[in-house]
Structures are given as structure tokens and as C-alpha cells.
XYZ file of C-alpha atoms in Angstrom:
528
model
C 5.156 42.420 -32.651
C 3.460 39.296 -33.715
C 5.118 36.169 -35.171
C 3.995 32.507 -36.270
C 6.127 29.118 -36.860
C 4.641 26.106 -37.363
C 5.610 23.703 -35.254
C 3.755 19.273 -34.690
C 2.959 16.773 -31.702
C 2.118 13.335 -32.101
C -1.847 12.370 -31.535
C -1.972 8.973 -31.749
C 0.148 7.954 -34.276
C -0.428 9.910 -36.861
C 1.435 13.421 -36.505
C -0.827 16.972 -35.889
C 0.140 20.544 -36.700
C 0.141 23.148 -35.042
C 0.682 27.607 -34.880
C 3.346 28.893 -33.196
C 1.980 31.939 -32.421
C 4.821 34.918 -30.675
C 2.288 38.014 -29.621
C 5.390 40.456 -27.738
C 3.967 44.071 -26.054
C 4.216 46.029 -23.706
C 3.701 45.563 -20.170
C 5.414 43.682 -17.838
C 7.507 40.490 -18.306
C 5.070 38.039 -18.677
C 5.483 34.589 -20.820
C 1.227 32.956 -20.705
C 1.559 30.122 -23.742
C -2.464 29.566 -24.538
C -4.169 26.563 -26.557
C -5.270 23.840 -23.766
C -0.551 22.951 -23.197
C -0.335 20.165 -21.142
C 2.338 20.710 -18.173
C 5.624 19.754 -19.936
C 4.250 22.480 -22.184
C 3.513 25.333 -19.569
C 7.389 23.781 -18.149
C 8.527 24.926 -21.650
C 8.919 29.115 -20.521
C 12.232 28.082 -18.049
C 13.764 26.222 -21.173
C 12.939 28.355 -23.791
C 14.174 31.338 -21.058
C 17.059 29.914 -20.337
C 18.084 28.344 -23.631
C 18.084 31.187 -25.003
C 19.887 33.601 -22.600
C 22.582 30.866 -22.087
C 23.622 31.173 -26.107
C 24.068 35.295 -26.171
C 20.309 36.102 -27.133
C 17.965 38.603 -25.200
C 15.024 36.425 -23.636
C 12.021 39.693 -24.615
C 11.494 41.775 -22.093
C 7.842 41.900 -22.526
C 4.466 40.150 -22.268
C 4.733 37.894 -24.141
C 1.464 35.391 -25.719
C 1.982 32.541 -27.597
C -1.117 30.212 -28.626
C -0.730 26.988 -29.845
C -3.287 26.267 -33.127
C -5.983 24.785 -32.842
C -6.461 25.424 -29.563
C -9.310 23.183 -28.808
C -6.941 20.306 -29.440
C -4.428 19.169 -26.376
C -1.167 19.486 -26.336
C 1.366 17.715 -25.323
C 5.313 16.599 -25.518
C 8.262 19.367 -26.145
C 8.358 19.165 -29.161
C 7.152 22.628 -29.505
C 10.814 23.657 -27.541
C 12.388 24.654 -30.769
C 10.024 26.309 -32.445
C 8.481 28.885 -29.346
C 12.367 29.532 -28.805
C 12.638 30.196 -32.689
C 9.390 32.303 -32.423
C 10.771 35.065 -30.053
C 13.713 35.726 -31.527
C 12.681 36.335 -35.036
C 9.924 38.262 -33.638
C 11.409 39.979 -30.705
C 14.567 41.377 -34.475
C 16.787 38.616 -33.879
C 16.991 36.669 -36.416
C 15.098 36.451 -39.716
C 13.983 33.133 -41.670
C 14.625 32.516 -45.272
C 11.501 34.071 -47.011
C 11.484 31.549 -49.663
C 11.574 28.201 -47.879
C 8.194 27.679 -45.439
C 9.973 25.080 -42.595
C 8.112 22.446 -39.952
C 10.289 23.072 -36.594
C 10.719 20.374 -34.229
C 13.209 19.558 -30.539
C 12.689 19.649 -26.933
C 15.106 22.307 -25.923
C 17.972 22.013 -22.448
C 19.261 24.960 -20.298
C 22.481 25.191 -22.127
C 20.932 25.697 -25.399
C 21.747 21.981 -27.049
C 18.457 19.708 -28.281
C 17.460 16.745 -27.813
C 15.485 13.831 -29.624
C 12.224 14.137 -29.605
C 10.203 10.680 -30.222
C 7.754 10.706 -33.690
C 9.335 11.793 -35.680
C 8.775 9.733 -38.622
C 4.914 10.711 -38.217
C 5.555 14.536 -37.798
C 7.380 14.898 -41.126
C 5.514 12.616 -44.116
C 2.550 15.405 -41.373
C 5.439 17.637 -43.492
C 5.382 16.160 -46.540
C 2.291 15.879 -47.734
C 1.418 19.352 -46.090
C 3.601 20.720 -48.716
C 6.347 22.186 -46.273
C 9.747 22.258 -48.452
C 12.856 21.608 -44.966
C 12.235 20.812 -41.015
C 14.417 22.097 -38.873
C 14.830 19.101 -36.281
C 16.904 17.623 -33.458
C 20.566 15.690 -35.079
C 20.137 12.794 -33.877
C 16.427 12.996 -35.125
C 18.222 13.844 -38.778
C 18.498 10.002 -39.893
C 14.837 8.887 -38.594
C 13.211 11.617 -41.041
C 15.497 10.737 -43.518
C 13.268 8.158 -44.813
C 10.913 10.441 -45.623
C 12.567 11.402 -48.786
C 10.991 14.710 -51.042
C 11.580 17.366 -47.695
C 15.504 19.053 -46.638
C 16.094 18.250 -43.078
C 17.837 20.554 -41.515
C 20.093 18.445 -38.136
C 20.965 20.872 -34.705
C 22.644 20.264 -31.998
C 22.834 23.078 -30.212
C 20.146 26.146 -30.916
C 24.013 28.194 -31.879
C 23.332 26.650 -34.984
C 20.316 28.760 -36.584
C 22.497 31.868 -37.250
C 26.154 31.849 -38.605
C 25.074 34.322 -40.957
C 25.075 37.773 -40.055
C 22.722 39.607 -42.861
C 24.225 42.697 -44.211
C 20.824 44.828 -44.829
C 17.234 43.156 -43.618
C 14.128 44.903 -44.160
C 13.884 44.384 -39.778
C 16.940 44.664 -38.127
C 20.932 45.406 -38.964
C 20.421 42.922 -36.124
C 19.367 39.920 -36.840
C 20.534 37.166 -38.555
C 19.329 34.743 -40.783
C 19.270 31.303 -40.197
C 21.430 28.872 -42.937
C 21.792 25.206 -41.878
C 23.535 22.418 -42.923
C 21.041 20.523 -45.169
C 20.928 16.857 -44.264
C 18.138 15.570 -46.535
C 21.569 14.034 -50.081
C 22.860 12.607 -47.286
C 20.490 9.722 -47.993
C 22.032 6.022 -48.115
C 22.647 5.306 -51.653
C 19.904 2.362 -51.360
C 16.397 3.000 -50.748
C 14.051 1.699 -48.888
C 12.969 -1.407 -50.552
C 16.254 -1.502 -52.296
C 17.399 -2.087 -48.267
C 14.573 -4.363 -46.922
C 15.438 -6.279 -49.976
C 18.776 -6.539 -48.021
C 17.169 -7.894 -45.362
C 15.772 -10.329 -47.007
C 18.591 -12.782 -47.873
C 19.270 -12.931 -44.127
C 19.409 -16.014 -42.768
C 17.379 -16.948 -39.194
C 19.124 -16.703 -36.580
C 21.194 -19.482 -36.092
C 20.866 -18.851 -31.883
C 17.312 -18.937 -33.297
C 16.008 -22.097 -35.493
C 13.522 -24.307 -35.202
C 16.461 -27.408 -36.687
C 17.047 -26.695 -32.481
C 14.159 -28.599 -31.800
C 14.081 -31.873 -31.320
C 10.481 -33.754 -32.402
C 7.731 -32.369 -31.997
C 5.978 -32.096 -36.248
C 2.795 -31.772 -36.150
C 3.793 -28.447 -33.567
C 5.688 -27.336 -36.955
C 3.726 -28.259 -39.111
C 0.805 -26.034 -36.431
C 3.158 -23.517 -36.646
C 3.945 -23.387 -40.387
C 0.010 -23.226 -41.420
C -0.032 -20.102 -38.639
C 2.274 -19.080 -39.748
C 0.896 -19.202 -43.780
C -1.978 -17.999 -43.396
C -1.532 -15.654 -40.609
C -3.411 -17.782 -38.246
C -3.948 -17.311 -34.091
C -2.758 -20.138 -32.274
C -2.803 -21.767 -28.907
C -0.287 -24.571 -28.060
C -1.328 -26.158 -24.603
C 0.858 -28.891 -23.330
C 2.717 -30.306 -20.104
C 5.543 -27.902 -19.134
C 8.829 -28.902 -20.606
C 7.722 -29.672 -23.119
C 9.216 -26.962 -25.539
C 5.787 -24.461 -26.299
C 8.142 -21.345 -25.591
C 10.336 -22.166 -27.579
C 8.694 -23.025 -30.034
C 6.468 -20.074 -30.240
C 9.908 -17.361 -30.615
C 10.763 -19.848 -33.675
C 7.488 -18.848 -35.753
C 8.872 -15.519 -37.184
C 12.428 -16.466 -38.592
C 10.151 -18.572 -40.729
C 7.767 -15.560 -41.779
C 7.989 -12.710 -44.751
C 9.943 -10.226 -43.869
C 7.396 -6.987 -44.175
C 6.730 -5.232 -47.626
C 7.385 -1.376 -48.320
C 4.184 -0.197 -47.100
C 4.269 -2.486 -43.933
C 7.340 -1.179 -42.723
C 6.720 1.836 -42.848
C 3.343 1.437 -41.491
C 5.547 -0.799 -39.163
C 8.477 1.919 -38.249
C 5.941 4.824 -37.178
C 4.592 3.174 -34.977
C 7.657 2.470 -33.086
C 8.047 5.864 -33.970
C 5.660 7.178 -32.252
C 6.046 4.774 -29.001
C 9.562 6.252 -28.466
C 10.820 2.593 -28.942
C 12.319 3.373 -32.778
C 15.675 1.570 -32.412
C 17.448 1.850 -36.123
C 16.300 3.749 -37.150
C 19.661 4.358 -39.645
C 19.192 1.471 -40.538
C 16.858 2.223 -42.908
C 12.575 0.640 -42.164
C 12.077 -1.708 -39.678
C 12.683 -4.713 -42.170
C 12.068 -7.996 -39.131
C 8.058 -8.232 -38.217
C 7.505 -7.448 -34.891
C 7.429 -9.563 -31.954
C 6.142 -7.797 -28.361
C 6.034 -10.952 -25.728
C 4.919 -8.554 -23.020
C 4.738 -10.276 -18.696
C 1.349 -11.226 -17.695
C 1.071 -8.138 -15.100
C 0.233 -6.489 -17.591
C -2.422 -3.454 -17.419
C -5.140 -2.991 -20.279
C -3.272 0.307 -20.802
C -0.803 -1.532 -21.019
C -2.267 -3.920 -23.291
C -4.581 -1.823 -26.111
C -3.523 1.723 -25.501
C -4.084 4.753 -23.316
C -3.285 8.391 -21.219
C -5.038 11.513 -22.066
C -3.877 11.330 -25.634
C -3.419 7.476 -25.604
C -1.063 5.759 -26.567
C 0.171 2.765 -28.872
C 0.206 -0.957 -26.560
C 1.033 -3.490 -27.026
C -0.635 -5.252 -30.319
C -0.500 -1.625 -31.625
C 3.263 -2.574 -31.573
C 3.076 -6.322 -32.707
C 1.283 -4.865 -35.439
C 2.412 -6.769 -38.744
C 3.517 -9.339 -36.845
C 3.170 -11.179 -33.727
C 1.856 -10.820 -30.884
C 2.351 -12.788 -27.932
C 1.105 -13.852 -24.166
C 3.115 -17.236 -22.043
C 1.191 -18.662 -19.804
C -2.028 -16.912 -21.383
C -3.840 -18.321 -18.006
C -2.103 -15.721 -15.577
C -3.283 -13.039 -17.271
C -5.658 -11.168 -16.016
C -9.636 -12.151 -17.324
C -10.000 -8.343 -17.863
C -6.469 -8.387 -19.878
C -7.605 -10.306 -22.502
C -11.362 -9.958 -22.709
C -10.287 -6.339 -24.616
C -8.160 -8.788 -26.996
C -11.547 -9.254 -28.117
C -12.401 -6.320 -31.316
C -8.352 -5.503 -32.168
C -8.611 -9.869 -33.326
C -11.742 -9.183 -35.311
C -11.342 -5.763 -36.605
C -7.034 -5.007 -36.754
C -8.109 -1.415 -35.240
C -7.668 -0.627 -32.130
C -10.547 3.082 -30.799
C -9.571 4.847 -28.213
C -12.381 6.903 -27.267
C -11.486 10.366 -25.202
C -14.207 13.483 -24.372
C -12.614 14.853 -27.099
C -11.683 12.824 -29.492
C -11.486 9.303 -30.616
C -7.949 7.334 -30.696
C -7.645 4.350 -34.030
C -4.533 2.835 -33.802
C -3.394 -0.240 -36.057
C -3.586 -3.781 -34.776
C -3.667 -6.176 -37.440
C -0.866 -9.058 -35.553
C -1.053 -13.032 -35.111
C -2.345 -14.448 -31.271
C 0.764 -16.794 -30.182
C 0.420 -18.056 -26.461
C 0.650 -20.953 -24.673
C -0.988 -22.561 -21.592
C -0.526 -25.464 -19.118
C -3.307 -27.886 -19.092
C -4.319 -28.145 -15.292
C -2.482 -25.097 -12.347
C 0.314 -27.927 -11.624
C 0.835 -28.847 -15.756
C 0.876 -32.321 -15.429
C -2.646 -33.735 -16.443
C -1.433 -34.614 -19.735
C 1.530 -36.432 -18.051
C 2.343 -39.918 -18.561
C 4.706 -40.409 -15.688
C 4.366 -41.550 -11.945
C 6.312 -39.094 -10.755
C 4.655 -36.197 -12.957
C 0.792 -37.243 -11.623
C -1.504 -34.348 -11.729
C -2.831 -33.788 -7.920
C -5.275 -31.365 -9.567
C -8.480 -31.749 -8.907
C -11.884 -31.966 -11.846
C -13.557 -28.085 -9.901
C -9.626 -25.863 -10.321
C -9.121 -27.614 -14.447
C -12.815 -26.257 -14.868
C -11.797 -22.977 -12.722
C -8.074 -22.974 -14.560
C -10.009 -22.994 -17.869
C -12.278 -20.704 -17.550
C -10.015 -17.681 -16.856
C -9.968 -17.869 -20.755
C -13.748 -16.751 -22.135
C -15.504 -18.850 -24.613
C -15.383 -15.245 -27.174
C -11.506 -15.488 -26.105
C -11.186 -18.956 -27.236
C -13.549 -18.988 -30.408
C -11.089 -16.296 -32.167
C -7.609 -18.578 -31.593
C -7.757 -21.053 -34.952
C -5.293 -24.158 -34.243
C -5.689 -25.248 -30.902
C -2.858 -27.715 -31.147
C -1.469 -30.125 -27.987
C 2.170 -30.377 -27.688
C 2.493 -32.933 -25.917
C 6.213 -34.578 -23.845
C 8.814 -35.493 -26.483
C 8.975 -39.586 -26.766
C 11.952 -41.557 -28.047
C 12.838 -37.729 -29.631
C 16.393 -39.568 -30.625
C 14.288 -41.495 -34.109
C 12.819 -38.405 -34.728
C 14.285 -38.460 -37.640
C 16.232 -35.023 -38.614
C 14.214 -31.943 -38.139
C 13.173 -29.051 -41.525
C 15.121 -26.174 -40.104
C 13.436 -21.923 -40.109
C 14.741 -21.588 -43.892
C 13.279 -24.693 -45.600
C 10.457 -24.137 -43.436
C 10.480 -19.937 -45.136
C 9.847 -21.327 -48.289
C 7.182 -23.369 -48.004
C 5.169 -20.411 -46.375
C 6.101 -18.022 -49.332
C 5.146 -20.115 -51.745
C 1.973 -19.618 -49.692
C 2.181 -16.008 -49.221
C 2.630 -15.923 -53.652
C 0.071 -17.914 -54.462
C -2.317 -15.366 -51.485
C -1.074 -12.767 -53.040
C -1.485 -14.004 -56.680
C -5.159 -15.446 -55.411
C -6.041 -11.760 -53.941
C -4.507 -9.562 -56.452
C -5.991 -5.973 -56.198
C -7.932 -6.641 -52.486
C -7.657 -4.895 -49.795
C -7.508 -9.016 -47.786
C -3.853 -10.786 -47.285
C -4.114 -13.203 -46.381
C -6.637 -16.091 -45.360
C -7.465 -15.112 -41.893
C -8.192 -11.735 -43.438
C -11.498 -13.055 -44.905
C -14.895 -13.212 -43.484
C -18.829 -12.982 -45.415
C -19.766 -13.462 -48.017
C -16.181 -12.532 -49.809
C -15.536 -16.029 -47.452
C -18.095 -17.906 -49.668
C -16.872 -16.157 -53.101
C -13.582 -17.155 -52.439
C -13.671 -20.877 -50.817
C -15.902 -23.584 -52.506
C -15.805 -27.139 -50.470
C -16.027 -30.470 -52.266
C -19.530 -31.799 -51.293
C -17.720 -35.138 -48.751
C -15.933 -32.386 -47.215
C -19.153 -30.100 -46.375
C -21.310 -32.873 -45.839
C -17.920 -33.562 -42.545
C -17.552 -30.050 -42.189
C -21.201 -29.251 -41.625
C -21.876 -33.095 -39.108
C -18.431 -32.230 -36.722
C -19.959 -28.065 -36.392
C -23.407 -30.196 -34.997
C -22.112 -33.103 -32.924
C -18.826 -30.004 -31.176
C -22.004 -27.366 -31.459
C -19.322 -25.032 -32.807
C -20.088 -21.615 -33.127
C -20.246 -19.817 -36.591
C -17.141 -17.771 -36.405
C -15.184 -21.411 -35.962
C -17.383 -22.686 -38.809
C -16.061 -20.354 -40.516
C -12.071 -20.505 -39.696
C -11.248 -24.459 -40.398
C -12.277 -22.870 -43.813
C -10.017 -20.623 -43.769
C -7.213 -23.134 -42.190
C -8.379 -25.601 -44.568
C -7.753 -23.220 -47.412
C -4.341 -22.339 -45.560
C -3.715 -26.216 -45.666
C -4.359 -26.441 -49.127
C -2.245 -23.122 -49.915
C 0.382 -24.790 -48.772
C 0.173 -27.671 -50.618
C -0.091 -26.551 -53.928
C -3.837 -27.976 -54.456
C -5.700 -25.972 -56.339
C -8.958 -27.420 -54.113
C -9.988 -28.913 -50.282
C -10.001 -31.852 -50.082
C -11.547 -33.823 -47.471
C -8.320 -34.355 -45.542
C -7.076 -30.392 -45.651
C -10.794 -30.201 -44.242
C -10.134 -32.755 -41.141
C -6.930 -31.590 -40.541
C -8.550 -28.341 -39.837
C -10.821 -29.765 -37.601
C -7.887 -31.722 -35.502
C -5.851 -28.048 -34.596
C -10.177 -27.549 -32.695
C -7.818 -29.681 -30.378
C -10.177 -27.196 -26.937
C -13.454 -27.381 -29.321
C -13.028 -30.955 -29.194
C -12.200 -31.746 -25.323
C -9.535 -33.502 -25.623
C -7.817 -32.404 -23.100
């Protein structure tokens, strides 16, 4: 006897369609799973056997072969358990699937027959819709996440016993069989669409616990952060301990615009594939990610990895911010792998059988001390720097020139002076309004193009888009030769100048905009 069902697994952050074929033949009772399964899938035999027996069904006492096709694709995870169980029950004539529906089956089985959630449901249900499936059977705990994909029936199961409540009077196969009839949860969508829910979240003001008005003084740093947010430029803050570097960067998300619906779906799929989706009942993720890994992170943890690679921190920060606090404390080889994602905005991880590509379009925000003791630029007598020039040079050498070249804004954060007289501090809401106005200008300028932010400009399109007047061009050329800057730094200064002009609502780039962009290259200017 032969049967076939469809299931899916994750390959990167995308779902892959898998055929679950079962063959029952005479012989000694033995169950074999073939098709490059990992250990979790091979162990599914015992989970499925126990679940079927504990739910009152009969596990076939025959020679059973289960093939996961395509056979040359390595599979991992526990999402095939439910598909294997239903395939065995239908092949042994204990259940009959509705013939009018093309169904994808996902879920992990417990020994008592209860069904546990699996990661990556959003990507797999999206695959089912694109492949023409009419319904998906999946764990009840994944229903809210699956409902984010419209236009497909969602059947949620808590237990294996729920799949056959209605007996068939006349079955073409067996009078003892039962048809699968489940409750359809797909029509229970929240009344507001995903875009409406996103718009509702846009009206919520930044959290009162994290607002730029909490940071007294440091107005030039706030200006730099606003420029970084307006053009999605990478930024580094350099200064002694206690000057507010971390506090300032942690408030950076409060001035970024919410995600568009397309971006929200991308971010939600990445989190779903990584098993970190926590807000499915609220709809698509509306807030931009903010990831802050510890400096002991490994290369695989930052970029992604594994036998079948999973997203790393750079992908989890997609469309958001990756914050590296105390940048020189990270291992040098870990930092060097950031160079390619910062340029290409994707991460490609190659394995023997395939290459996996993950999205990695993020803003890099980092902080560092000017020297190992941290007080190189401190003014107070009791905080005099004790580091030798050799120690300072070795400390800064942990950050390579090519990586530093990719950081647009390098801003000094000095100890605050008389902060009580620094004047009123702008709130996050006021700063966000200016940032969103600059984004609107860029959206109009780059309409119908793949580019969305000034920081994404490159090559010929950069030269055609950004035009400097003669005085500004001469200032930039003189700076380029005096400081021996690279052409990458030259282009990044041009892009920053365009962002500053957008913030100031200027139709053209002025010399003052170029001069301000140049002074943000503090490490190039050797001011520390």
C-alpha cells in the first residue's frame, strides 16, 4: 500500500515543499525513514509510534518505508511528525483525507498525541499559498502566526485525536475509516488588516522609559543620530565612560519610522524562521528590530551558521539596528565578517550541498572608548589617562581600516559640561517628525527604484543623483587629498551631505552640508 502527503521544512528563512511518501509491505515489522533526514527526523519513528497507539489507533505491524522527497535535500527539524502520522493512518486505511482539498501538514508530536508548535510557520504557510495549496493542518499554538497569511484555510490541532471526529458511512477503502474534519481558523482574522494594525501602532508615541529628552546636553550627538536615522547611515560614538554613548544609541529606535507592511512581513519571517516570534497575535512586527549581542559572540552567532544555517544577529537585525557596544572588545575575526553584509546587505553561507542567502539590511550602531582605560580625552585631573601610545594604538588596531571606512558617522561624545544650562532637550517625538520628513523626501526622490535611503546609493546612480556645487566639490576634493581618504569615504560623505540637506529641507547640497558631513569623520581626521 502506498500513500503520499505534503509537508515542509525551513531552508534558510524560506519554506521548502517536501513530499512524505509511505509504503506498507509484508515482512518483519520495521520502520525506515529515508531522504537525508537528520537525527530529530529519524527519532520521529518512536514519537509517531507512541502517539498513534496512545490515541487509540493501530500502528501498522508491517515493513514501513517513509521517503522524504526530494531525496538529495537534507532535512532537519520536527515539523514532519504529524505528516508522517497522518500518512501512516491514511495508508493503513484508518483515516481518509478529504479529496477536494490540497493540504499541507505541519507539526511535532508528543508521546501522548498532543501537538507541539514548530518554528518557521509563517514561511511555510506562505509557501503553501504560493504553491496552490488550499489548506494547512498545523499546531493550534501556531494558528495566530499562520493567520497572518491570507487566502488559505488554517486548521489548528491540539491533539491527534481531533483529526477524525466523523465516521464515514460508505468509504471506498474501508468501512472502518474516518474522514478528517477540522475547525477552520482562517476566517477568525482580526477585523483590521495587517496594514491597519501597523498604522494603529504608528500612532503610539515612543516609550516614556526611553526618550531622548532623558539625555541632558550632547546636542551635537543627537544631531548626528538624527542624521543617521534620516539616511540609515552607520554610526559610531567614541568617548570616555559615563558620557551617555549606550544611553543615546538605545534611544535611536524611538526616532526611526515604523516598518512598512512589506518590511514587516520580511522581519516577521526572519524571526519566525529563527523561532523568536513572540508577537504573532498582535499581527506583523511593526517596530524595527534592535539587536545588541554580547562581545563574546562567535562568528556563527553573528552571521549565522549550522548544518542547515539559521539566521544570525545581522539577519535578526534586518530592517533595524545592530548595536555593538564596546566595539574593540569583540574578536577581530568576528568584526571582519561584517564587511560583506554592510556592502551587499545580504549574507551568503555556503555548504557542500547548497548556498543559503539571508537578508541583512541593517544600520550598524556601535560605541567605543578612546583608549583601554577610557579617559584619553577626559579633562578632569582625577581621570588622567594611564595608557601608553602603544597600548592606544593596539586597542584601536582591533578595528580594521576597511571596517572603519564603512561607518559613516564617527562622533566624539565628550563628558558633559554644565548640562544644567544646556537648554531644553528635544524629545524623541520631535526628532522622529524631522526624520520622517526626510524619509518622505527620499521616498519621492527614489520612487519606482530599488533604492529607498540615501545610504543605499552607489555607483553611477550615486553620481547621477547627488550633485555638488563648485565650492562644495572643491572642499570635498581638498579634504580627500589632505586626509588621504578612500573613494568609499568620499562617496559616504556625499551621501551624508545629501541626508543633511534633506533634514534641512534644502533642494540642493550646500557647502555647509559637505563641511558638516566631513566633520563627522572624526577618526579619519585623527581627532582622538
